[in-house]
Amino acid sequence: MSEQASDELIRTAIIQALGIGLMAVGGNASAGLGVMAGASGISQQSMLSFSRDEERIADDLGIDLMVKANQNPHGFIEVFEQMREQTEAFETKISKDRINHPLTTERLNNTKEKIQKLKHIPTKTQAQIEQENNEYELIRAKLIGYLSTTESVKAKYPSTDKSDSAIYARAILNMKNKNLDTAITGTNTLIKRHPKSPYFYELLGDIEYQYGHYDNSIKAYEKSLELCKNSPQIETALALVLSERNNTGDIERATQLCKHSILITPMPLTYWVLAKASTNKGIHEWAMAEYYLLNKDIAKAKKYAKSAKKELPKNSPEYIKSNDILELK
């Protein structure tokens, strides 16, 4: 889009120069002014056309991604049919060349044609669909539990709702509101129903940590990791509790978890926990540099990177990474 806009800017300048040229050489002044006035209109039309093409590509790619994710893409048709019901009356009154998206009817027809040409359309049993819906509802409940107000959670998930998603959301809410006994009761209910779900053990670890029950928290996180390997968020949470409990071997285990987590998905919190856990000053300073870098505080990142280089062995990975930070503009 940026490149297209730049090209149109050049095109507009050339057309306007042509208009000025017509006026300067004694030609028809009104014609010159007309050329100049039309330049921006031509550019705008070209940008709208480019945007419509981009949206067509996006729709096409969306279908491909759905199929790759083993999802039935017919949902696209349903969505566009719903959109057409809402926009059909409006779209019949506008020019298709004056909007930045193709008309909904065109998008619907393109989607139908694309799906008809697919060699394979994923299909699922009713049990698979229900399983996916249940997983979706749990993700939704987790987000609502953590991010919404108490009133919103209670309205969406009243106490009479005994579904997994409702108990999950209320348990998270109770943990946030420091009603820890109630939170643990709800979480244990979920674990009893689904003893192989890693995320209910994760929540139990969170609650036990809030209590200050380090041993119970670590046990819950370890069980969660056993069921869901290579999970950076859970590894970081476990590393934090280990670093605070600080029993024999805890710091080494916390450091190991942080380094493994960083290899999968570098997160600011992981670097902060690594800095907290590390007894090596050079590693501590480097981890803080990376923490501030991910938080886009370049000044502090460079300050810690400079300090780290003084403590770290030359040519060690952390030394080289610290140097990289210092060379950032």
Coordinates of C-alpha atoms in Angstrom, one line a residue:
M1 CA 0.0 0.0 0.0
S2 CA 2.8 2.4 0.9
E3 CA 4.6 1.6 -2.5
Q4 CA 1.3 2.1 -4.4
A5 CA 0.7 5.4 -2.7
S6 CA 4.3 6.6 -3.6
D7 CA 3.7 5.6 -7.2
E8 CA 0.4 7.5 -7.3
L9 CA 2.1 10.6 -5.8
I10 CA 4.6 10.5 -8.7
R11 CA 1.8 10.0 -11.2
T12 CA -0.1 12.9 -9.7
A13 CA 2.9 15.2 -9.9
I14 CA 3.5 14.3 -13.5
I15 CA -0.1 14.9 -14.5
Q16 CA -0.1 18.3 -12.7
A17 CA 3.1 19.2 -14.4
L18 CA 1.5 18.5 -17.7
G19 CA -1.4 20.8 -16.8
I20 CA 1.0 23.6 -15.8
G21 CA 2.9 23.0 -19.1
L22 CA -0.3 23.4 -21.1
M23 CA -0.9 26.7 -19.4
A24 CA 2.7 27.9 -19.7
V25 CA 3.1 27.4 -23.4
G26 CA 0.0 29.4 -24.1
G27 CA -2.4 26.6 -24.6
N28 CA -6.0 26.4 -23.3
A29 CA -5.9 27.6 -19.7
S30 CA -9.1 25.8 -18.8
A31 CA -7.8 22.6 -20.2
G32 CA -4.6 22.9 -18.1
L33 CA -6.6 23.6 -15.0
G34 CA -8.9 20.6 -15.8
V35 CA -5.9 18.3 -16.2
M36 CA -4.5 19.5 -12.8
A37 CA -7.8 19.1 -11.1
G38 CA -8.3 15.6 -12.5
A39 CA -4.9 14.4 -11.3
S40 CA -6.0 13.8 -7.7
G41 CA -9.2 12.1 -8.9
I42 CA -7.2 9.7 -11.0
S43 CA -4.9 8.9 -8.1
Q44 CA -7.8 8.3 -5.7
Q45 CA -9.5 5.9 -8.2
S46 CA -6.2 4.0 -8.6
M47 CA -5.8 3.6 -4.9
L48 CA -9.4 2.5 -4.4
S49 CA -8.9 -0.1 -7.2
F50 CA -5.7 -1.3 -5.5
S51 CA -7.4 -1.6 -2.2
R52 CA -10.3 -3.7 -3.7
D53 CA -7.7 -6.0 -5.3
E54 CA -6.0 -6.4 -1.9
E55 CA -9.4 -7.3 -0.3
R56 CA -10.1 -9.9 -3.0
I57 CA -6.7 -11.5 -2.3
A58 CA -7.4 -11.4 1.5
D59 CA -10.7 -13.3 1.0
D60 CA -9.0 -15.8 -1.2
L61 CA -6.2 -16.3 1.3
G62 CA -8.7 -16.6 4.1
I63 CA -10.3 -19.6 2.5
D64 CA -6.9 -21.3 1.9
L65 CA -5.9 -20.7 5.6
M66 CA -9.2 -22.2 6.8
V67 CA -8.6 -25.4 4.7
K68 CA -5.0 -25.6 6.0
A69 CA -6.3 -25.3 9.5
N70 CA -8.7 -28.2 8.7
Q71 CA -11.8 -26.0 9.1
N72 CA -14.8 -26.0 6.7
P73 CA -14.7 -22.7 4.8
H74 CA -18.4 -22.6 4.2
G75 CA -18.6 -20.2 7.1
F76 CA -17.3 -17.6 4.7
I77 CA -20.5 -18.0 2.6
E78 CA -22.7 -17.6 5.7
V79 CA -20.8 -14.5 6.8
F80 CA -21.1 -12.8 3.4
E81 CA -24.8 -13.7 3.1
Q82 CA -25.4 -12.1 6.5
M83 CA -23.4 -9.0 5.4
R84 CA -25.3 -8.8 2.1
E85 CA -28.6 -8.7 4.0
Q86 CA -27.3 -5.7 6.0
T87 CA -25.7 -3.8 3.1
E88 CA -27.6 -4.8 0.0
A89 CA -30.0 -1.8 0.1
F90 CA -27.1 0.6 0.6
E91 CA -24.8 -0.9 -2.0
T92 CA -27.3 -0.7 -4.8
K93 CA -27.1 3.1 -4.5
I94 CA -23.3 3.5 -4.7
S95 CA -20.7 3.1 -7.4
K96 CA -18.6 0.0 -7.1
D97 CA -15.6 2.0 -8.2
R98 CA -15.9 4.5 -5.3
I99 CA -15.4 2.1 -2.4
N100 CA -12.3 0.5 -1.0
H101 CA -13.8 -3.0 -0.8
P102 CA -15.6 -5.1 -3.5
L103 CA -19.3 -5.1 -3.2
T104 CA -20.5 -7.8 -0.8
T105 CA -22.4 -9.6 -3.6
E106 CA -19.1 -9.8 -5.6
R107 CA -17.3 -11.1 -2.5
L108 CA -20.0 -13.7 -1.9
N109 CA -19.9 -14.9 -5.5
N110 CA -16.1 -15.1 -5.6
T111 CA -16.1 -17.1 -2.4
K112 CA -18.7 -19.6 -3.7
E113 CA -16.6 -20.1 -6.9
K114 CA -13.4 -20.5 -4.9
I115 CA -15.0 -23.1 -2.6
Q116 CA -16.5 -25.0 -5.5
K117 CA -13.1 -25.4 -7.1
L118 CA -11.5 -26.8 -3.9
K119 CA -10.3 -30.4 -4.3
H120 CA -10.8 -31.1 -0.6
I121 CA -13.2 -29.5 1.9
P122 CA -12.6 -30.6 5.5
T123 CA -15.5 -32.3 7.2
K124 CA -16.0 -33.1 10.8
T125 CA -18.2 -35.3 12.9
Q126 CA -20.7 -33.8 15.3
A127 CA -18.6 -34.9 18.2
Q128 CA -15.5 -33.1 16.7
I129 CA -17.6 -30.0 16.2
E130 CA -18.9 -30.1 19.8
Q131 CA -15.3 -30.6 21.1
E132 CA -14.1 -27.6 19.2
N133 CA -17.0 -25.5 20.4
N134 CA -16.3 -26.5 24.0
E135 CA -12.6 -25.5 23.6
Y136 CA -13.6 -22.2 22.1
E137 CA -16.0 -21.5 25.0
L138 CA -13.2 -22.2 27.5
I139 CA -10.8 -19.8 25.7
R140 CA -13.6 -17.2 25.6
A141 CA -14.3 -17.7 29.3
K142 CA -10.6 -17.4 30.2
L143 CA -10.4 -14.0 28.4
I144 CA -13.6 -12.8 29.9
G145 CA -12.6 -13.9 33.4
Y146 CA -9.3 -12.1 33.3
L147 CA -10.2 -9.0 31.3
S148 CA -13.8 -8.2 32.2
T149 CA -15.3 -6.5 35.2
T150 CA -16.9 -8.4 38.1
E151 CA -20.3 -7.3 36.9
S152 CA -19.7 -8.4 33.4
V153 CA -18.5 -11.9 34.4
K154 CA -21.4 -12.4 36.7
A155 CA -23.9 -11.4 34.1
K156 CA -22.4 -13.6 31.4
Y157 CA -21.8 -16.6 33.8
P158 CA -24.4 -16.5 36.6
S159 CA -23.9 -19.0 39.5
T160 CA -26.7 -21.1 38.2
D161 CA -24.6 -21.9 35.1
K162 CA -22.7 -25.2 35.9
S163 CA -20.9 -25.5 32.5
D164 CA -17.2 -25.8 32.4
S165 CA -16.7 -22.4 30.8
A166 CA -18.9 -20.7 33.5
I167 CA -17.0 -22.4 36.4
Y168 CA -13.7 -21.5 34.7
A169 CA -14.6 -17.8 34.3
R170 CA -15.9 -17.5 37.9
A171 CA -12.8 -19.3 39.3
I172 CA -10.6 -16.8 37.5
L173 CA -12.8 -13.9 38.7
N174 CA -12.7 -15.2 42.3
M175 CA -8.9 -15.5 42.1
K176 CA -8.7 -11.9 40.9
N177 CA -11.0 -10.7 43.7
K178 CA -8.9 -12.7 46.3
N179 CA -11.8 -15.1 47.0
L180 CA -9.2 -17.9 46.9
D181 CA -11.1 -20.7 48.7
T182 CA -14.0 -20.3 46.2
A183 CA -11.6 -20.1 43.3
I184 CA -9.9 -23.4 44.4
T185 CA -13.2 -25.1 44.8
G186 CA -14.3 -24.2 41.3
T187 CA -10.9 -25.2 39.8
N188 CA -10.9 -28.6 41.6
T189 CA -14.3 -29.2 40.2
L190 CA -13.0 -28.7 36.7
I191 CA -9.9 -30.9 37.3
K192 CA -12.2 -33.7 38.6
R193 CA -14.2 -33.4 35.4
H194 CA -11.2 -33.1 33.1
P195 CA -8.1 -34.6 34.8
K196 CA -6.0 -34.3 31.6
S197 CA -6.6 -30.6 30.9
P198 CA -3.3 -28.7 31.5
Y199 CA -5.0 -25.3 31.8
F200 CA -7.1 -26.1 34.8
Y201 CA -3.9 -27.2 36.6
E202 CA -2.3 -24.0 35.4
L203 CA -5.1 -22.0 37.1
L204 CA -4.7 -24.1 40.2
G205 CA -1.0 -23.1 40.2
D206 CA -1.9 -19.5 39.8
I207 CA -4.3 -19.6 42.8
E208 CA -1.9 -21.5 45.1
Y209 CA 0.8 -18.9 44.2
Q210 CA -1.6 -16.2 45.3
Y211 CA -2.1 -18.0 48.6
G212 CA 1.7 -18.2 49.0
H213 CA 1.5 -22.0 48.9
Y214 CA 4.7 -22.5 46.8
D215 CA 4.9 -26.3 47.1
N216 CA 1.2 -26.7 45.9
S217 CA 1.7 -24.1 43.2
I218 CA 4.8 -25.9 41.8
K219 CA 3.1 -29.2 41.9
A220 CA 0.2 -27.9 39.9
Y221 CA 2.4 -26.2 37.3
E222 CA 4.5 -29.3 37.0
K223 CA 1.4 -31.3 36.3
S224 CA 0.3 -28.7 33.7
L225 CA 3.6 -28.9 31.9
E226 CA 3.5 -32.7 32.0
L227 CA 0.2 -32.5 30.0
C228 CA 1.2 -29.5 27.8
K229 CA 4.9 -29.6 27.0
N230 CA 6.7 -26.6 25.5
S231 CA 4.3 -24.1 27.0
P232 CA 6.4 -20.8 27.5
Q233 CA 3.7 -19.1 29.7
I234 CA 3.4 -22.1 32.1
E235 CA 7.2 -22.5 32.2
T236 CA 7.6 -18.9 33.1
A237 CA 5.0 -19.1 35.8
L238 CA 6.7 -22.2 37.3
A239 CA 10.1 -20.5 37.1
L240 CA 8.8 -17.5 39.0
V241 CA 7.5 -19.6 41.9
L242 CA 10.7 -21.7 42.0
S243 CA 12.8 -18.5 42.2
E244 CA 10.7 -17.3 45.1
R245 CA 10.7 -20.6 47.0
N246 CA 14.5 -20.9 46.5
N247 CA 14.9 -24.4 47.8
T248 CA 18.0 -26.4 46.8
G249 CA 18.0 -26.7 43.0
D250 CA 15.1 -24.3 42.5
I251 CA 17.3 -21.5 41.0
E252 CA 18.9 -23.9 38.5
R253 CA 15.5 -25.3 37.5
A254 CA 14.0 -21.8 37.1
T255 CA 17.0 -20.7 35.0
Q256 CA 16.6 -23.8 32.8
L257 CA 12.9 -23.2 32.3
C258 CA 13.4 -19.5 31.4
K259 CA 16.0 -20.3 28.8
H260 CA 13.9 -23.0 27.3
S261 CA 10.9 -20.7 27.2
I262 CA 12.9 -18.0 25.5
L263 CA 13.9 -20.4 22.7
I264 CA 10.2 -21.0 22.0
T265 CA 8.6 -17.5 22.5
P266 CA 10.7 -14.6 24.0
M267 CA 8.4 -12.7 26.4
P268 CA 9.3 -9.7 28.7
L269 CA 8.2 -11.6 31.8
T270 CA 10.4 -14.5 31.1
Y271 CA 13.5 -12.3 30.8
W272 CA 12.4 -10.6 34.1
V273 CA 12.1 -13.9 35.9
L274 CA 15.5 -15.0 34.5
A275 CA 17.1 -11.8 35.8
K276 CA 15.4 -12.4 39.2
A277 CA 16.5 -16.0 39.4
S278 CA 20.1 -15.7 38.1
T279 CA 23.0 -15.5 40.5
N280 CA 25.3 -14.6 37.6
K281 CA 25.5 -10.8 37.4
G282 CA 26.3 -10.8 33.7
I283 CA 23.3 -13.0 32.9
H284 CA 21.1 -10.8 35.2
E285 CA 22.2 -7.6 33.4
W286 CA 21.7 -9.1 30.0
A287 CA 18.2 -10.5 30.8
M288 CA 17.2 -7.0 32.1
A289 CA 18.5 -5.5 28.8
E290 CA 16.4 -7.9 26.8
Y291 CA 13.4 -7.2 29.1
Y292 CA 13.6 -3.5 28.5
L293 CA 14.2 -4.1 24.8
L294 CA 11.0 -6.0 24.4
N295 CA 9.2 -3.2 26.3
K296 CA 10.7 -0.8 23.8
D297 CA 12.7 1.2 26.4
I298 CA 15.9 1.3 24.3
A299 CA 17.7 3.7 26.7
K300 CA 17.4 1.3 29.7
A301 CA 18.1 -1.7 27.4
K302 CA 21.4 -0.2 26.4
K303 CA 22.3 0.7 29.9
Y304 CA 21.9 -2.9 31.1
A305 CA 23.6 -4.3 27.9
K306 CA 26.6 -2.1 28.6
S307 CA 26.8 -3.3 32.1
A308 CA 26.4 -7.0 31.0
K309 CA 29.3 -6.8 28.6
K310 CA 31.6 -5.9 31.5
E311 CA 30.6 -9.1 33.3
L312 CA 30.1 -11.7 30.5
P313 CA 32.8 -13.8 28.8
K314 CA 33.6 -12.4 25.4
N315 CA 32.0 -14.2 22.5
S316 CA 29.4 -15.9 24.8
P317 CA 25.9 -15.8 23.3
E318 CA 24.7 -13.2 25.9
Y319 CA 27.8 -11.0 25.3
I320 CA 27.1 -11.0 21.5
K321 CA 23.4 -10.3 22.1
S322 CA 24.3 -7.4 24.5
N323 CA 26.5 -6.0 21.8
D324 CA 23.6 -6.2 19.3
I325 CA 21.5 -4.2 21.7
L326 CA 24.2 -1.5 22.0
E327 CA 24.4 -1.2 18.2
L328 CA 20.7 -0.5 17.8
K329 CA 19.8 2.9 16.5

